[in-house]
Tab-separated table of N, CA and C in Angstrom:
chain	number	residue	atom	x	y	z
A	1	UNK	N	133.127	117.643	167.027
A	1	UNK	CA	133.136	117.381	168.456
A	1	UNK	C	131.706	117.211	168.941
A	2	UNK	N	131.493	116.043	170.130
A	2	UNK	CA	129.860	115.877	169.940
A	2	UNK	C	129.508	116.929	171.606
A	3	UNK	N	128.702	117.172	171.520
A	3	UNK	CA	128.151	117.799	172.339
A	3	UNK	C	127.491	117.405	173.426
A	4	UNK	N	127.714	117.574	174.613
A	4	UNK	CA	128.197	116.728	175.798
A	4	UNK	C	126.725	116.516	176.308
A	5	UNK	N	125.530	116.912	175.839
A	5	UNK	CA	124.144	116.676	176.252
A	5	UNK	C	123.718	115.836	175.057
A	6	UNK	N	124.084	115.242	174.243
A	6	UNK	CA	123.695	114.747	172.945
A	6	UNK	C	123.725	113.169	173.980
A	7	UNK	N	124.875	113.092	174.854
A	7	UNK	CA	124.281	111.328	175.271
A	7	UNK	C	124.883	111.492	176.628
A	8	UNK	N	123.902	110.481	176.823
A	8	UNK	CA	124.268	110.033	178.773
A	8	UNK	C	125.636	109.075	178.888
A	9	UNK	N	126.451	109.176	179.313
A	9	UNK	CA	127.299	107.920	179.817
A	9	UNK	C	127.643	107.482	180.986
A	10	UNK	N	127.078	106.006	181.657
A	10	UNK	CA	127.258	106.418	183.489
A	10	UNK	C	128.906	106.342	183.940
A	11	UNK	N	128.720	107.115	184.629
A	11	UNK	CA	130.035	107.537	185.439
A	11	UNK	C	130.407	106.129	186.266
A	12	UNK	N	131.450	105.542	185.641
A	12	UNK	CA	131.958	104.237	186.555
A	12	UNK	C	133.310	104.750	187.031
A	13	UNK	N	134.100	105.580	187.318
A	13	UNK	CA	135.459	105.494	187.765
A	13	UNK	C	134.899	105.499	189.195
A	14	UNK	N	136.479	105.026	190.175
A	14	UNK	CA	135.841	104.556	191.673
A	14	UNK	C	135.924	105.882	192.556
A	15	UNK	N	136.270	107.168	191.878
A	15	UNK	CA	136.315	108.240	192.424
A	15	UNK	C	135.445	109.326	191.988
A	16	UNK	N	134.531	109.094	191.183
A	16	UNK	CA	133.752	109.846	190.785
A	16	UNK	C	132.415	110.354	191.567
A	17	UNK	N	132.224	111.563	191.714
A	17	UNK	CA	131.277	112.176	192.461
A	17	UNK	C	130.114	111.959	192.122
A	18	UNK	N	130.058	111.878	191.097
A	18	UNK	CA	128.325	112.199	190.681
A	18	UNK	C	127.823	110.033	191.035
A	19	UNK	N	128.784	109.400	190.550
A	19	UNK	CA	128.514	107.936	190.835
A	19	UNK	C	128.301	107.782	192.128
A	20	UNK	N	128.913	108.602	193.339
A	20	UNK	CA	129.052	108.106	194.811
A	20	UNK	C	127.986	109.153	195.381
A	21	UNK	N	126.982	109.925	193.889
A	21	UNK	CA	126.168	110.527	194.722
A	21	UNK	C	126.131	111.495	195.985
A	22	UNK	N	127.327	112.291	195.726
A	22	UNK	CA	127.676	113.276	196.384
A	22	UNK	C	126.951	114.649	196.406
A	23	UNK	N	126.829	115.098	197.735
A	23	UNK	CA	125.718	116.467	197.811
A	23	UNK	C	126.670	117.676	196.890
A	24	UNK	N	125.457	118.580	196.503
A	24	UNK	CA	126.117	119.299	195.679
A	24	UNK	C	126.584	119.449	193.991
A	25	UNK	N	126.491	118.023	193.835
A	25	UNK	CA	126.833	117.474	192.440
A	25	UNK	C	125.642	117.107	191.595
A	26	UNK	N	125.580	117.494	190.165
A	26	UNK	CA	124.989	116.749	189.532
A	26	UNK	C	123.833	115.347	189.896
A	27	UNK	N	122.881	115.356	189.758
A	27	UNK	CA	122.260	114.253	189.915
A	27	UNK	C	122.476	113.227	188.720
A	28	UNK	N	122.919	112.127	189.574
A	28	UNK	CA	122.770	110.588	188.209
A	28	UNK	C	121.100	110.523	188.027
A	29	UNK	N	121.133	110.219	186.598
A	29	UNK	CA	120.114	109.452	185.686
A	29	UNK	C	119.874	108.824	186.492
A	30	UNK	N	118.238	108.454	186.782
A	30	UNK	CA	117.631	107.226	186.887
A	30	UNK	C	116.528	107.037	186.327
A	31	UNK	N	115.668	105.943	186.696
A	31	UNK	CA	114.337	105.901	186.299
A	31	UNK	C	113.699	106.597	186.868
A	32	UNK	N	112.712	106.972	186.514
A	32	UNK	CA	111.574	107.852	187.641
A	32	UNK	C	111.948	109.278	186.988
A	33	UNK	N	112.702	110.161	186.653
A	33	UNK	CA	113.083	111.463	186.170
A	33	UNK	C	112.768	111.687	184.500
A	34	UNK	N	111.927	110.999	184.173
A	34	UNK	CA	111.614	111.433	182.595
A	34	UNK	C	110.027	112.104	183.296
A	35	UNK	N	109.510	112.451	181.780
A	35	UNK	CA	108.376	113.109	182.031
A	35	UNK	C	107.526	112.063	181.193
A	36	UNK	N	106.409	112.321	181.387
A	36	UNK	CA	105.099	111.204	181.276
A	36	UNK	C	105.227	111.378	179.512
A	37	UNK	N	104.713	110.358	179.320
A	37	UNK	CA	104.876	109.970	177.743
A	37	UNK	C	103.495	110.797	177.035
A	38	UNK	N	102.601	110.604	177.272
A	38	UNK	CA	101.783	112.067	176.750
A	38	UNK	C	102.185	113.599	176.561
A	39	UNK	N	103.256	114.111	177.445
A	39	UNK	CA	103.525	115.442	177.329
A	39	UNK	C	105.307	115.417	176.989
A	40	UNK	N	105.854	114.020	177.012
A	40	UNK	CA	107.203	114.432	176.646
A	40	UNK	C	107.138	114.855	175.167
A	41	UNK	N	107.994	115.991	174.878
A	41	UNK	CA	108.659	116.396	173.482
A	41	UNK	C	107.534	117.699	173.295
A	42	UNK	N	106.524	118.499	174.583
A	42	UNK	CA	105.600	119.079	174.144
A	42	UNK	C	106.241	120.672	174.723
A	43	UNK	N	105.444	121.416	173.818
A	43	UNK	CA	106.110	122.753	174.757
A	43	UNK	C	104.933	123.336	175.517
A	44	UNK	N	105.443	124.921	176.645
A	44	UNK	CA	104.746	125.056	177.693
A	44	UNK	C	103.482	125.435	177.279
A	45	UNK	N	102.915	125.690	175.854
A	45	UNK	CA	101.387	125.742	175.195
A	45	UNK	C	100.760	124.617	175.386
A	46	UNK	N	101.363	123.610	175.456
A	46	UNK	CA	100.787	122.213	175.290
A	46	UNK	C	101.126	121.717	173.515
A	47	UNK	N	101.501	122.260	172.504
A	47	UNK	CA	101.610	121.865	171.293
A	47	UNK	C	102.820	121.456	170.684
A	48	UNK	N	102.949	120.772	169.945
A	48	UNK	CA	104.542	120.141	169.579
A	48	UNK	C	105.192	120.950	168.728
A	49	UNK	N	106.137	120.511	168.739
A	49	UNK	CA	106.695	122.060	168.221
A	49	UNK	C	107.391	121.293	166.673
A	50	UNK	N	107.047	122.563	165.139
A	50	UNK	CA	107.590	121.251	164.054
A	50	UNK	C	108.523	122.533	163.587
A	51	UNK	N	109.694	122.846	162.838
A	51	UNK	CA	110.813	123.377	162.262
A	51	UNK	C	110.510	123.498	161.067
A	52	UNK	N	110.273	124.630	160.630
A	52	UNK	CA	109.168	125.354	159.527
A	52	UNK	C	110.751	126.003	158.652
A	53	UNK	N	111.084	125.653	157.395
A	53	UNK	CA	111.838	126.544	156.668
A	53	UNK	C	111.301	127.301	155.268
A	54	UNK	N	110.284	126.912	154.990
A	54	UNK	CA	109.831	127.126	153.988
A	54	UNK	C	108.106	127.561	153.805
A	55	UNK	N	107.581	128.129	153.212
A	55	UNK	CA	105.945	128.277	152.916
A	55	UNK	C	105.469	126.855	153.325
A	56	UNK	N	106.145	125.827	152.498
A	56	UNK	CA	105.116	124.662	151.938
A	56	UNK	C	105.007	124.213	153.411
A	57	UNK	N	106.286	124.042	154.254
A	57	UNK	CA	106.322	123.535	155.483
A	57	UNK	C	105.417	123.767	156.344
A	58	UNK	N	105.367	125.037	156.121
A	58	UNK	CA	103.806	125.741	157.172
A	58	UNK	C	102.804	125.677	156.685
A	59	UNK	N	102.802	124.947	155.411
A	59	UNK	CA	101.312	124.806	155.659
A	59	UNK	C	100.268	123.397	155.679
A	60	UNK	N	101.804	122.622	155.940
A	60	UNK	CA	101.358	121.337	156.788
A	60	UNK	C	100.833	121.524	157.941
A	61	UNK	N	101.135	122.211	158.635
A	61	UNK	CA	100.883	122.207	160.041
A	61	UNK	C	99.324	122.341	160.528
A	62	UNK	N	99.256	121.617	161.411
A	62	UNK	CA	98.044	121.355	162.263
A	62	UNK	C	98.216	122.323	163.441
A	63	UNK	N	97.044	123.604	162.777
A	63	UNK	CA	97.167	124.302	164.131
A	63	UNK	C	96.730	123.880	165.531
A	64	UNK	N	96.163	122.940	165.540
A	64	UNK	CA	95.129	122.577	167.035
A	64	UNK	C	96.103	122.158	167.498
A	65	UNK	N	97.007	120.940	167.096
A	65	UNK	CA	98.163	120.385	167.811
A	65	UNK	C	99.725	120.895	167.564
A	66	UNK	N	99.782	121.601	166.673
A	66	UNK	CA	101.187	121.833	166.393
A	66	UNK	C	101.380	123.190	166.073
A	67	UNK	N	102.588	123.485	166.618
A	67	UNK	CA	102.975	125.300	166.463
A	67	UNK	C	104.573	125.296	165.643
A	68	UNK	N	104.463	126.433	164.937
A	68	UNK	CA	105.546	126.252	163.710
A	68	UNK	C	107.001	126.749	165.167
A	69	UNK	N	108.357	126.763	164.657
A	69	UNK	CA	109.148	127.156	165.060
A	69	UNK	C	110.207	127.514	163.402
A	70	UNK	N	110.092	129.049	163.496
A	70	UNK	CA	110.986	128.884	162.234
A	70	UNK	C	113.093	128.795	162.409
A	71	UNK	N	113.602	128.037	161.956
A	71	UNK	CA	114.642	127.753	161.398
A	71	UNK	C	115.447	128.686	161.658
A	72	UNK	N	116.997	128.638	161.884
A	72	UNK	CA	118.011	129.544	162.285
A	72	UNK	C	118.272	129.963	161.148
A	73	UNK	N	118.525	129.329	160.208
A	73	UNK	CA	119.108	129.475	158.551
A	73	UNK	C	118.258	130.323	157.887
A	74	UNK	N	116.980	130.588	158.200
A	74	UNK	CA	115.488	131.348	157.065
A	74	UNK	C	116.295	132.851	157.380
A	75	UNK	N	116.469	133.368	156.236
A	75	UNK	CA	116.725	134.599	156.084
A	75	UNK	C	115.845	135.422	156.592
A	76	UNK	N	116.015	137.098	156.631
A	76	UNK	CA	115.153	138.085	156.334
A	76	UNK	C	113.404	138.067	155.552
A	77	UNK	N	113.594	138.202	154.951
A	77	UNK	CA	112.747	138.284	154.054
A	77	UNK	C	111.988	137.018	153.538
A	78	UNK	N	112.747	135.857	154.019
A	78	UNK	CA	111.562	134.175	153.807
A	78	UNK	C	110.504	134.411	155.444
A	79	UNK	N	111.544	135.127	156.495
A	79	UNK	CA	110.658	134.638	157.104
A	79	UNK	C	109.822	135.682	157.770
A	80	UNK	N	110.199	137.286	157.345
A	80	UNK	CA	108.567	137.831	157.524
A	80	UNK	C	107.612	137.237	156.622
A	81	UNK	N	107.793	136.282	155.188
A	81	UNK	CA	106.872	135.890	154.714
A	81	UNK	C	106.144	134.748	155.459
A	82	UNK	N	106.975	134.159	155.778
A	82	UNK	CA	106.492	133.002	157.126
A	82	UNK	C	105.720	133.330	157.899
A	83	UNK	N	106.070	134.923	158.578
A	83	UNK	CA	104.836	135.381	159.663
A	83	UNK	C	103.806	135.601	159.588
A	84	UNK	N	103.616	136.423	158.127
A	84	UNK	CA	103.022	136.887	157.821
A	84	UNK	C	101.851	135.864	156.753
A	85	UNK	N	102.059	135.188	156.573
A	85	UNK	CA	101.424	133.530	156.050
A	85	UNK	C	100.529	132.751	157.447
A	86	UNK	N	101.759	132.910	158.787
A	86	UNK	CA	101.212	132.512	159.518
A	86	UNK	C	100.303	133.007	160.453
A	87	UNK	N	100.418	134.386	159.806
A	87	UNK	CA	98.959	135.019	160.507
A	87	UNK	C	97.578	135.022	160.091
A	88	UNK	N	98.221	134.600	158.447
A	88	UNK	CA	97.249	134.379	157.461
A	88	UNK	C	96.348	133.329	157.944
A	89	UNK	N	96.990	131.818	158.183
A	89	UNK	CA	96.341	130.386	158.821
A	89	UNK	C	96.214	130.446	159.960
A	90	UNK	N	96.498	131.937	161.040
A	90	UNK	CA	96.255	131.362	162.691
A	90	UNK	C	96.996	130.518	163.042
A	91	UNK	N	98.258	130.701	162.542
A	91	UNK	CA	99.644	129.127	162.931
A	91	UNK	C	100.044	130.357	164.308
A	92	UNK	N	100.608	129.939	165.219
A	92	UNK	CA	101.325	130.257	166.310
A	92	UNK	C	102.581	129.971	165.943
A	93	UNK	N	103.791	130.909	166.328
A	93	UNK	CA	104.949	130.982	166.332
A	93	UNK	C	105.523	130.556	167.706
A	94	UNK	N	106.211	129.986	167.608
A	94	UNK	CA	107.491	129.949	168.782
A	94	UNK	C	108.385	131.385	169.420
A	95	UNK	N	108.957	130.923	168.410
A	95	UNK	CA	110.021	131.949	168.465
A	95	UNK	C	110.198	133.081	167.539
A	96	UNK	N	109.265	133.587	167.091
A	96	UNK	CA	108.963	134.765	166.128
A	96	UNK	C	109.434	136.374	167.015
């Protein structure tokens, strides 16, 4: 089942609220509501965020621009090694 933020679809039925722009409702998509192309996809550090599952993964990472986020799946024990690696290189965690 896809997940109802995964895509936009505009609302065309002739009774639909959010199409007739009704107070209270949802705002329709338009132009003008994205964020500037320099900071879209960035988090509130300013650094992009990359999905770290493994050692080798982290130690791609570019600390100046990029901060690890480790993985839902990394067990126990991969990923105090992760932290603890990443305290080693000065990597910043996310969600640690």
């Amino acid at each position: 089942m896809r997940n109802r933020k995964e895509s936009w679809r505009r609302p065309r039925g002739i009774h639909n609220k959010i199409r007739r722009k009704l107070k209270s409702r949802v705002y329709m998509v338009e132009v003008g509501y994205g964020s500037p192309r320099e900071v879209k996809g960035l988090l509130p550090n300013g650094k992009r965020p990359v999905l770290v599952h493994n050692l080798e993964e982290l130690e791609k990472i570019d600390k100046e621009k990029e901060c690890a986020i480790i993985a839902s799946n990394v067990g126990k024990r991969k990923r105090e090694q992760i932290i603890n690696k990443a305290k080693e290189l000065n990597i910043e965690i996310f969600n640690s």
